[in-house]
Amino acid sequence: MSYFDAASSAPLHPVARQALLASLDEGWADPARLYREGRRARLLLDAAREAAAEAVGCRVDELGFTPSGTAAVHAGVAGALAGRRRVGRHLIVSAVEHSSVLHSAEAQEKEGGSVTRVSVDRTGRVDPAGFASGLRSDTALACLQSANHEVGTVQPVTEVAEVCRAAGVPLLVDAAQSLAWGPVEGEWSVLAGSAHKWGGPAGVGLLVVRKGVRFAAQGPTDERGYGFENLPAIVAAAASLRAVRAEAAQEAVRLRELTERIRVRVPQLVPDVEVVGDPERRLPGIVTFSCLYVDGETLLHELDREGFSVSSGSSCTSSTLTPSHVLKAMGVLSEGNVRISLPRGATAEDVERFLAVLPGAVSGVRENLGAPTPVAVMKEDELVVDALGKRCPIPVIELAKVIGDVTVGGLIRVLSDDEAARLDIPAWCEMREQEYVGEEPAEKGTAYLIRRLR
């Protein structure tokens, strides 16, 4: 079985396993106690904090451990907003942030604050000017991930940090996906990370608050912060972060070559595919693509049967039947979405076997869904496609089947009540060089208008 979902959770690093087992014997006592066992535990905790701080590039007294990366984000956002409550209650986030950041933003709105969501381009990258234009006199905090978790696009943190610093606004960086590859550059103020993303154990996050940043921890607090530390997990997290950093430069070169191989060859092997994310400024191990006329959930099951564990942002894999907020913000195809995130040690043989299996898996799914075949052109100026009640990717399949039934310049009106159609139909038009005219309210659902150009 080839595990290609390291962006969700990386396999436990061997160094983490060794450190975890060793500290189970040495670090079980309360590090706040002054007796021998407590002092031994305190030494382990202090050493872990020093190692993590060195990897992050911060002072030891600026870094603390949390029960998870999500807890670190929530505590960081809440504490920074509370620390600057006299300035205002305005928060800026990018539209492609991790759900933990976006949920914090929603909580801010429910409590009477305001949120500006900065848009991204088709590669998933923010424009620093977007953050600059969103800054207000009452802006308390800005949030930007260091790299995107779904498409791997690296964000311009340094530039955004400069914009925020000039305005006197702290910047919180969610660095969960990038910390394994190196420290986050720029004058950021708060940083959050998650150990299981870099090969540490689950249940350990880290939160860094720079000296001088106004910060007021929220919720019940005491001298133990989040309570009794999971010391063995913390030690393992710090040890694995140091280990992956030592391997990062060499491993990045190797994984980047493998993901580039996937980026280039998938469109050659499989027709009607859109590779998404920035082609250059991206994490080494992540590559994402979407396939027209494919049910994402079915494709994931097919690949699983072939021995590959992958992830997807397709609406077809979601109980809400809505596409990934990342793909939606980017304005790219969501149906048949596949995210490959290679773990440490992934081999060229694994990738070649995946490339050999993928075309057949996609072809089989398309055949079962009745993917389009060429049809004769008919002399009609407008055609209505009723796709109401049909879910991703059926509305786009129906559109593709009838595009040849109208004359060049003719109009097709697709009726759909599937939220994914709002993203996938324009994306299909761009891929097939047809004109997407826009959308109109319909008696049921929405009418999407497409003009045939060729």
mmCIF file with all atom_site columns, C-alpha atoms in Angstrom, residues 80-226:
data_model
loop_
_atom_site.group_PDB
_atom_site.id
_atom_site.type_symbol
_atom_site.label_atom_id
_atom_site.label_alt_id
_atom_site.label_comp_id
_atom_site.label_asym_id
_atom_site.label_entity_id
_atom_site.label_seq_id
_atom_site.pdbx_PDB_ins_code
_atom_site.Cartn_x
_atom_site.Cartn_y
_atom_site.Cartn_z
_atom_site.occupancy
_atom_site.B_iso_or_equiv
_atom_site.pdbx_formal_charge
_atom_site.auth_seq_id
_atom_site.auth_comp_id
_atom_site.auth_asym_id
_atom_site.auth_atom_id
_atom_site.pdbx_PDB_model_num
ATOM 1   C CA . ALA A 1 80  ? -4.199  38.174 19.744 1.00 0.00 ? 80  ALA A CA 1
ATOM 2   C CA . LEU A 1 81  ? -7.686  39.603 19.171 1.00 0.00 ? 81  LEU A CA 1
ATOM 3   C CA . ALA A 1 82  ? -8.257  39.974 22.914 1.00 0.00 ? 82  ALA A CA 1
ATOM 4   C CA . GLY A 1 83  ? -4.886  41.604 23.396 1.00 0.00 ? 83  GLY A CA 1
ATOM 5   C CA . ARG A 1 84  ? -5.801  44.295 20.886 1.00 0.00 ? 84  ARG A CA 1
ATOM 6   C CA . ARG A 1 85  ? -9.474  44.720 21.762 1.00 0.00 ? 85  ARG A CA 1
ATOM 7   C CA . ARG A 1 86  ? -8.946  48.445 22.338 1.00 0.00 ? 86  ARG A CA 1
ATOM 8   C CA . VAL A 1 87  ? -7.798  48.835 18.725 1.00 0.00 ? 87  VAL A CA 1
ATOM 9   C CA . GLY A 1 88  ? -10.882 47.167 17.287 1.00 0.00 ? 88  GLY A CA 1
ATOM 10  C CA . ARG A 1 89  ? -12.514 43.878 16.373 1.00 0.00 ? 89  ARG A CA 1
ATOM 11  C CA . HIS A 1 90  ? -11.603 43.557 12.710 1.00 0.00 ? 90  HIS A CA 1
ATOM 12  C CA . LEU A 1 91  ? -9.850  40.401 11.483 1.00 0.00 ? 91  LEU A CA 1
ATOM 13  C CA . ILE A 1 92  ? -8.257  39.727 8.069  1.00 0.00 ? 92  ILE A CA 1
ATOM 14  C CA . VAL A 1 93  ? -7.791  36.187 6.723  1.00 0.00 ? 93  VAL A CA 1
ATOM 15  C CA . SER A 1 94  ? -7.108  34.699 3.323  1.00 0.00 ? 94  SER A CA 1
ATOM 16  C CA . ALA A 1 95  ? -9.930  32.826 1.594  1.00 0.00 ? 95  ALA A CA 1
ATOM 17  C CA . VAL A 1 96  ? -7.893  29.609 1.506  1.00 0.00 ? 96  VAL A CA 1
ATOM 18  C CA . GLU A 1 97  ? -6.917  29.310 5.172  1.00 0.00 ? 97  GLU A CA 1
ATOM 19  C CA . HIS A 1 98  ? -7.250  26.030 7.019  1.00 0.00 ? 98  HIS A CA 1
ATOM 20  C CA . SER A 1 99  ? -10.675 25.439 8.533  1.00 0.00 ? 99  SER A CA 1
ATOM 21  C CA . SER A 1 100 ? -9.297  26.088 12.035 1.00 0.00 ? 100 SER A CA 1
ATOM 22  C CA . VAL A 1 101 ? -8.560  29.693 11.053 1.00 0.00 ? 101 VAL A CA 1
ATOM 23  C CA . LEU A 1 102 ? -11.841 30.123 9.212  1.00 0.00 ? 102 LEU A CA 1
ATOM 24  C CA . HIS A 1 103 ? -13.793 28.737 12.164 1.00 0.00 ? 103 HIS A CA 1
ATOM 25  C CA . SER A 1 104 ? -12.043 31.259 14.404 1.00 0.00 ? 104 SER A CA 1
ATOM 26  C CA . ALA A 1 105 ? -13.102 33.961 11.952 1.00 0.00 ? 105 ALA A CA 1
ATOM 27  C CA . GLU A 1 106 ? -16.704 32.763 12.076 1.00 0.00 ? 106 GLU A CA 1
ATOM 28  C CA . ALA A 1 107 ? -16.613 32.853 15.869 1.00 0.00 ? 107 ALA A CA 1
ATOM 29  C CA . GLN A 1 108 ? -15.313 36.423 15.688 1.00 0.00 ? 108 GLN A CA 1
ATOM 30  C CA . GLU A 1 109 ? -18.265 37.422 13.514 1.00 0.00 ? 109 GLU A CA 1
ATOM 31  C CA . LYS A 1 110 ? -20.770 35.725 15.817 1.00 0.00 ? 110 LYS A CA 1
ATOM 32  C CA . GLU A 1 111 ? -19.358 37.710 18.715 1.00 0.00 ? 111 GLU A CA 1
ATOM 33  C CA . GLY A 1 112 ? -19.928 41.001 16.897 1.00 0.00 ? 112 GLY A CA 1
ATOM 34  C CA . GLY A 1 113 ? -16.570 41.437 15.181 1.00 0.00 ? 113 GLY A CA 1
ATOM 35  C CA . SER A 1 114 ? -15.949 41.837 11.471 1.00 0.00 ? 114 SER A CA 1
ATOM 36  C CA . VAL A 1 115 ? -13.866 39.774 9.053  1.00 0.00 ? 115 VAL A CA 1
ATOM 37  C CA . THR A 1 116 ? -12.309 40.561 5.680  1.00 0.00 ? 116 THR A CA 1
ATOM 38  C CA . ARG A 1 117 ? -11.497 37.529 3.513  1.00 0.00 ? 117 ARG A CA 1
ATOM 39  C CA . VAL A 1 118 ? -8.731  38.238 1.016  1.00 0.00 ? 118 VAL A CA 1
ATOM 40  C CA . SER A 1 119 ? -9.163  36.528 -2.355 1.00 0.00 ? 119 SER A CA 1
ATOM 41  C CA . VAL A 1 120 ? -6.527  34.461 -4.181 1.00 0.00 ? 120 VAL A CA 1
ATOM 42  C CA . ASP A 1 121 ? -5.594  33.959 -7.831 1.00 0.00 ? 121 ASP A CA 1
ATOM 43  C CA . ARG A 1 122 ? -6.080  30.713 -9.776 1.00 0.00 ? 122 ARG A CA 1
ATOM 44  C CA . THR A 1 123 ? -2.868  29.304 -8.292 1.00 0.00 ? 123 THR A CA 1
ATOM 45  C CA . GLY A 1 124 ? -4.185  29.812 -4.743 1.00 0.00 ? 124 GLY A CA 1
ATOM 46  C CA . ARG A 1 125 ? -1.772  32.645 -3.933 1.00 0.00 ? 125 ARG A CA 1
ATOM 47  C CA . VAL A 1 126 ? -2.763  35.881 -2.212 1.00 0.00 ? 126 VAL A CA 1
ATOM 48  C CA . ASP A 1 127 ? -1.644  39.277 -3.438 1.00 0.00 ? 127 ASP A CA 1
ATOM 49  C CA . PRO A 1 128 ? -0.006  41.267 -0.620 1.00 0.00 ? 128 PRO A CA 1
ATOM 50  C CA . ALA A 1 129 ? -1.857  44.287 -1.976 1.00 0.00 ? 129 ALA A CA 1
ATOM 51  C CA . GLY A 1 130 ? -5.082  42.518 -1.048 1.00 0.00 ? 130 GLY A CA 1
ATOM 52  C CA . PHE A 1 131 ? -4.028  42.445 2.580  1.00 0.00 ? 131 PHE A CA 1
ATOM 53  C CA . ALA A 1 132 ? -2.886  46.075 2.351  1.00 0.00 ? 132 ALA A CA 1
ATOM 54  C CA . SER A 1 133 ? -6.263  47.188 1.010  1.00 0.00 ? 133 SER A CA 1
ATOM 55  C CA . GLY A 1 134 ? -8.087  45.216 3.717  1.00 0.00 ? 134 GLY A CA 1
ATOM 56  C CA . LEU A 1 135 ? -6.270  46.889 6.601  1.00 0.00 ? 135 LEU A CA 1
ATOM 57  C CA . ARG A 1 136 ? -8.358  49.356 8.611  1.00 0.00 ? 136 ARG A CA 1
ATOM 58  C CA . SER A 1 137 ? -7.867  51.530 11.633 1.00 0.00 ? 137 SER A CA 1
ATOM 59  C CA . ASP A 1 138 ? -9.724  48.938 13.722 1.00 0.00 ? 138 ASP A CA 1
ATOM 60  C CA . THR A 1 139 ? -7.849  45.884 12.384 1.00 0.00 ? 139 THR A CA 1
ATOM 61  C CA . ALA A 1 140 ? -6.688  43.821 15.341 1.00 0.00 ? 140 ALA A CA 1
ATOM 62  C CA . LEU A 1 141 ? -5.104  40.848 13.570 1.00 0.00 ? 141 LEU A CA 1
ATOM 63  C CA . ALA A 1 142 ? -4.256  39.380 10.153 1.00 0.00 ? 142 ALA A CA 1
ATOM 64  C CA . CYS A 1 143 ? -3.885  35.647 9.441  1.00 0.00 ? 143 CYS A CA 1
ATOM 65  C CA . LEU A 1 144 ? -2.053  33.947 6.571  1.00 0.00 ? 144 LEU A CA 1
ATOM 66  C CA . GLN A 1 145 ? -0.944  30.346 6.152  1.00 0.00 ? 145 GLN A CA 1
ATOM 67  C CA . SER A 1 146 ? 2.661   29.777 5.115  1.00 0.00 ? 146 SER A CA 1
ATOM 68  C CA . ALA A 1 147 ? 1.606   27.223 2.493  1.00 0.00 ? 147 ALA A CA 1
ATOM 69  C CA . ASN A 1 148 ? -1.719  25.807 1.400  1.00 0.00 ? 148 ASN A CA 1
ATOM 70  C CA . HIS A 1 149 ? -2.713  22.395 2.677  1.00 0.00 ? 149 HIS A CA 1
ATOM 71  C CA . GLU A 1 150 ? -4.727  21.347 -0.408 1.00 0.00 ? 150 GLU A CA 1
ATOM 72  C CA . VAL A 1 151 ? -2.697  22.549 -3.384 1.00 0.00 ? 151 VAL A CA 1
ATOM 73  C CA . GLY A 1 152 ? 0.740   23.233 -1.872 1.00 0.00 ? 152 GLY A CA 1
ATOM 74  C CA . THR A 1 153 ? 0.991   26.876 -2.956 1.00 0.00 ? 153 THR A CA 1
ATOM 75  C CA . VAL A 1 154 ? 3.492   28.822 -0.850 1.00 0.00 ? 154 VAL A CA 1
ATOM 76  C CA . GLN A 1 155 ? 2.183   32.182 0.318  1.00 0.00 ? 155 GLN A CA 1
ATOM 77  C CA . PRO A 1 156 ? 4.116   35.503 0.292  1.00 0.00 ? 156 PRO A CA 1
ATOM 78  C CA . VAL A 1 157 ? 4.395   35.663 4.078  1.00 0.00 ? 157 VAL A CA 1
ATOM 79  C CA . THR A 1 158 ? 7.396   37.998 4.110  1.00 0.00 ? 158 THR A CA 1
ATOM 80  C CA . GLU A 1 159 ? 5.669   40.594 1.919  1.00 0.00 ? 159 GLU A CA 1
ATOM 81  C CA . VAL A 1 160 ? 2.376   40.383 3.824  1.00 0.00 ? 160 VAL A CA 1
ATOM 82  C CA . ALA A 1 161 ? 4.245   40.640 7.134  1.00 0.00 ? 161 ALA A CA 1
ATOM 83  C CA . GLU A 1 162 ? 5.915   43.837 5.915  1.00 0.00 ? 162 GLU A CA 1
ATOM 84  C CA . VAL A 1 163 ? 2.532   45.316 4.980  1.00 0.00 ? 163 VAL A CA 1
ATOM 85  C CA . CYS A 1 164 ? 1.082   44.409 8.368  1.00 0.00 ? 164 CYS A CA 1
ATOM 86  C CA . ARG A 1 165 ? 4.120   45.614 10.279 1.00 0.00 ? 165 ARG A CA 1
ATOM 87  C CA . ALA A 1 166 ? 3.973   49.007 8.552  1.00 0.00 ? 166 ALA A CA 1
ATOM 88  C CA . ALA A 1 167 ? 0.342   49.306 9.688  1.00 0.00 ? 167 ALA A CA 1
ATOM 89  C CA . GLY A 1 168 ? 1.107   48.113 13.229 1.00 0.00 ? 168 GLY A CA 1
ATOM 90  C CA . VAL A 1 169 ? -1.023  44.982 12.816 1.00 0.00 ? 169 VAL A CA 1
ATOM 91  C CA . PRO A 1 170 ? 0.264   41.595 14.070 1.00 0.00 ? 170 PRO A CA 1
ATOM 92  C CA . LEU A 1 171 ? 0.325   38.703 11.599 1.00 0.00 ? 171 LEU A CA 1
ATOM 93  C CA . LEU A 1 172 ? -0.537  35.153 12.695 1.00 0.00 ? 172 LEU A CA 1
ATOM 94  C CA . VAL A 1 173 ? 0.954   32.441 10.477 1.00 0.00 ? 173 VAL A CA 1
ATOM 95  C CA . ASP A 1 174 ? -0.462  28.919 10.329 1.00 0.00 ? 174 ASP A CA 1
ATOM 96  C CA . ALA A 1 175 ? 2.762   27.060 9.508  1.00 0.00 ? 175 ALA A CA 1
ATOM 97  C CA . ALA A 1 176 ? 1.460   23.517 9.920  1.00 0.00 ? 176 ALA A CA 1
ATOM 98  C CA . GLN A 1 177 ? 2.326   22.424 6.369  1.00 0.00 ? 177 GLN A CA 1
ATOM 99  C CA . SER A 1 178 ? 5.697   24.129 5.999  1.00 0.00 ? 178 SER A CA 1
ATOM 100 C CA . LEU A 1 179 ? 7.582   23.754 9.290  1.00 0.00 ? 179 LEU A CA 1
ATOM 101 C CA . ALA A 1 180 ? 9.079   20.440 8.214  1.00 0.00 ? 180 ALA A CA 1
ATOM 102 C CA . TRP A 1 181 ? 10.861  22.239 5.367  1.00 0.00 ? 181 TRP A CA 1
ATOM 103 C CA . GLY A 1 182 ? 12.282  25.235 7.192  1.00 0.00 ? 182 GLY A CA 1
ATOM 104 C CA . PRO A 1 183 ? 11.520  28.247 9.387  1.00 0.00 ? 183 PRO A CA 1
ATOM 105 C CA . VAL A 1 184 ? 8.942   30.801 8.251  1.00 0.00 ? 184 VAL A CA 1
ATOM 106 C CA . GLU A 1 185 ? 10.632  33.927 6.969  1.00 0.00 ? 185 GLU A CA 1
ATOM 107 C CA . GLY A 1 186 ? 9.391   37.449 7.637  1.00 0.00 ? 186 GLY A CA 1
ATOM 108 C CA . GLU A 1 187 ? 8.433   39.586 10.613 1.00 0.00 ? 187 GLU A CA 1
ATOM 109 C CA . TRP A 1 188 ? 5.429   37.553 11.713 1.00 0.00 ? 188 TRP A CA 1
ATOM 110 C CA . SER A 1 189 ? 4.012   37.986 15.217 1.00 0.00 ? 189 SER A CA 1
ATOM 111 C CA . VAL A 1 190 ? 2.263   34.717 16.093 1.00 0.00 ? 190 VAL A CA 1
ATOM 112 C CA . LEU A 1 191 ? 2.828   31.238 14.661 1.00 0.00 ? 191 LEU A CA 1
ATOM 113 C CA . ALA A 1 192 ? 1.038   27.904 15.007 1.00 0.00 ? 192 ALA A CA 1
ATOM 114 C CA . GLY A 1 193 ? 2.170   24.394 14.071 1.00 0.00 ? 193 GLY A CA 1
ATOM 115 C CA . SER A 1 194 ? 1.057   20.784 14.383 1.00 0.00 ? 194 SER A CA 1
ATOM 116 C CA . ALA A 1 195 ? 3.398   17.871 15.122 1.00 0.00 ? 195 ALA A CA 1
ATOM 117 C CA . HIS A 1 196 ? 1.590   15.153 13.186 1.00 0.00 ? 196 HIS A CA 1
ATOM 118 C CA . LYS A 1 197 ? 2.148   17.132 9.987  1.00 0.00 ? 197 LYS A CA 1
ATOM 119 C CA . TRP A 1 198 ? 5.926   16.671 10.217 1.00 0.00 ? 198 TRP A CA 1
ATOM 120 C CA . GLY A 1 199 ? 6.052   13.092 11.485 1.00 0.00 ? 199 GLY A CA 1
ATOM 121 C CA . GLY A 1 200 ? 5.546   13.693 15.186 1.00 0.00 ? 200 GLY A CA 1
ATOM 122 C CA . PRO A 1 201 ? 2.758   12.146 17.255 1.00 0.00 ? 201 PRO A CA 1
ATOM 123 C CA . ALA A 1 202 ? -0.782  13.466 17.076 1.00 0.00 ? 202 ALA A CA 1
ATOM 124 C CA . GLY A 1 203 ? -1.984  15.602 19.955 1.00 0.00 ? 203 GLY A CA 1
ATOM 125 C CA . VAL A 1 204 ? 0.856   18.122 20.040 1.00 0.00 ? 204 VAL A CA 1
ATOM 126 C CA . GLY A 1 205 ? 0.729   21.641 18.646 1.00 0.00 ? 205 GLY A CA 1
ATOM 127 C CA . LEU A 1 206 ? 2.967   24.593 19.171 1.00 0.00 ? 206 LEU A CA 1
ATOM 128 C CA . LEU A 1 207 ? 2.133   28.251 19.589 1.00 0.00 ? 207 LEU A CA 1
ATOM 129 C CA . VAL A 1 208 ? 4.693   31.033 19.318 1.00 0.00 ? 208 VAL A CA 1
ATOM 130 C CA . VAL A 1 209 ? 3.940   34.585 20.435 1.00 0.00 ? 209 VAL A CA 1
ATOM 131 C CA . ARG A 1 210 ? 6.731   37.072 19.784 1.00 0.00 ? 210 ARG A CA 1
ATOM 132 C CA . LYS A 1 211 ? 7.841   39.339 22.590 1.00 0.00 ? 211 LYS A CA 1
ATOM 133 C CA . GLY A 1 212 ? 6.154   42.706 22.351 1.00 0.00 ? 212 GLY A CA 1
ATOM 134 C CA . VAL A 1 213 ? 2.953   41.355 20.801 1.00 0.00 ? 213 VAL A CA 1
ATOM 135 C CA . ARG A 1 214 ? -0.137  42.243 22.804 1.00 0.00 ? 214 ARG A CA 1
ATOM 136 C CA . PHE A 1 215 ? -1.653  38.912 23.747 1.00 0.00 ? 215 PHE A CA 1
ATOM 137 C CA . ALA A 1 216 ? -4.296  37.964 26.308 1.00 0.00 ? 216 ALA A CA 1
ATOM 138 C CA . ALA A 1 217 ? -4.874  34.231 26.707 1.00 0.00 ? 217 ALA A CA 1
ATOM 139 C CA . GLN A 1 218 ? -8.571  33.379 26.715 1.00 0.00 ? 218 GLN A CA 1
ATOM 140 C CA . GLY A 1 219 ? -10.536 30.904 28.795 1.00 0.00 ? 219 GLY A CA 1
ATOM 141 C CA . PRO A 1 220 ? -9.720  29.550 32.240 1.00 0.00 ? 220 PRO A CA 1
ATOM 142 C CA . THR A 1 221 ? -5.962  29.711 32.752 1.00 0.00 ? 221 THR A CA 1
ATOM 143 C CA . ASP A 1 222 ? -3.530  28.722 35.461 1.00 0.00 ? 222 ASP A CA 1
ATOM 144 C CA . GLU A 1 223 ? 0.174   28.229 35.777 1.00 0.00 ? 223 GLU A CA 1
ATOM 145 C CA . ARG A 1 224 ? -0.037  24.975 33.769 1.00 0.00 ? 224 ARG A CA 1
ATOM 146 C CA . GLY A 1 225 ? -1.621  26.590 30.719 1.00 0.00 ? 225 GLY A CA 1
ATOM 147 C CA . TYR A 1 226 ? -3.334  23.630 29.024 1.00 0.00 ? 226 TYR A CA 1
#
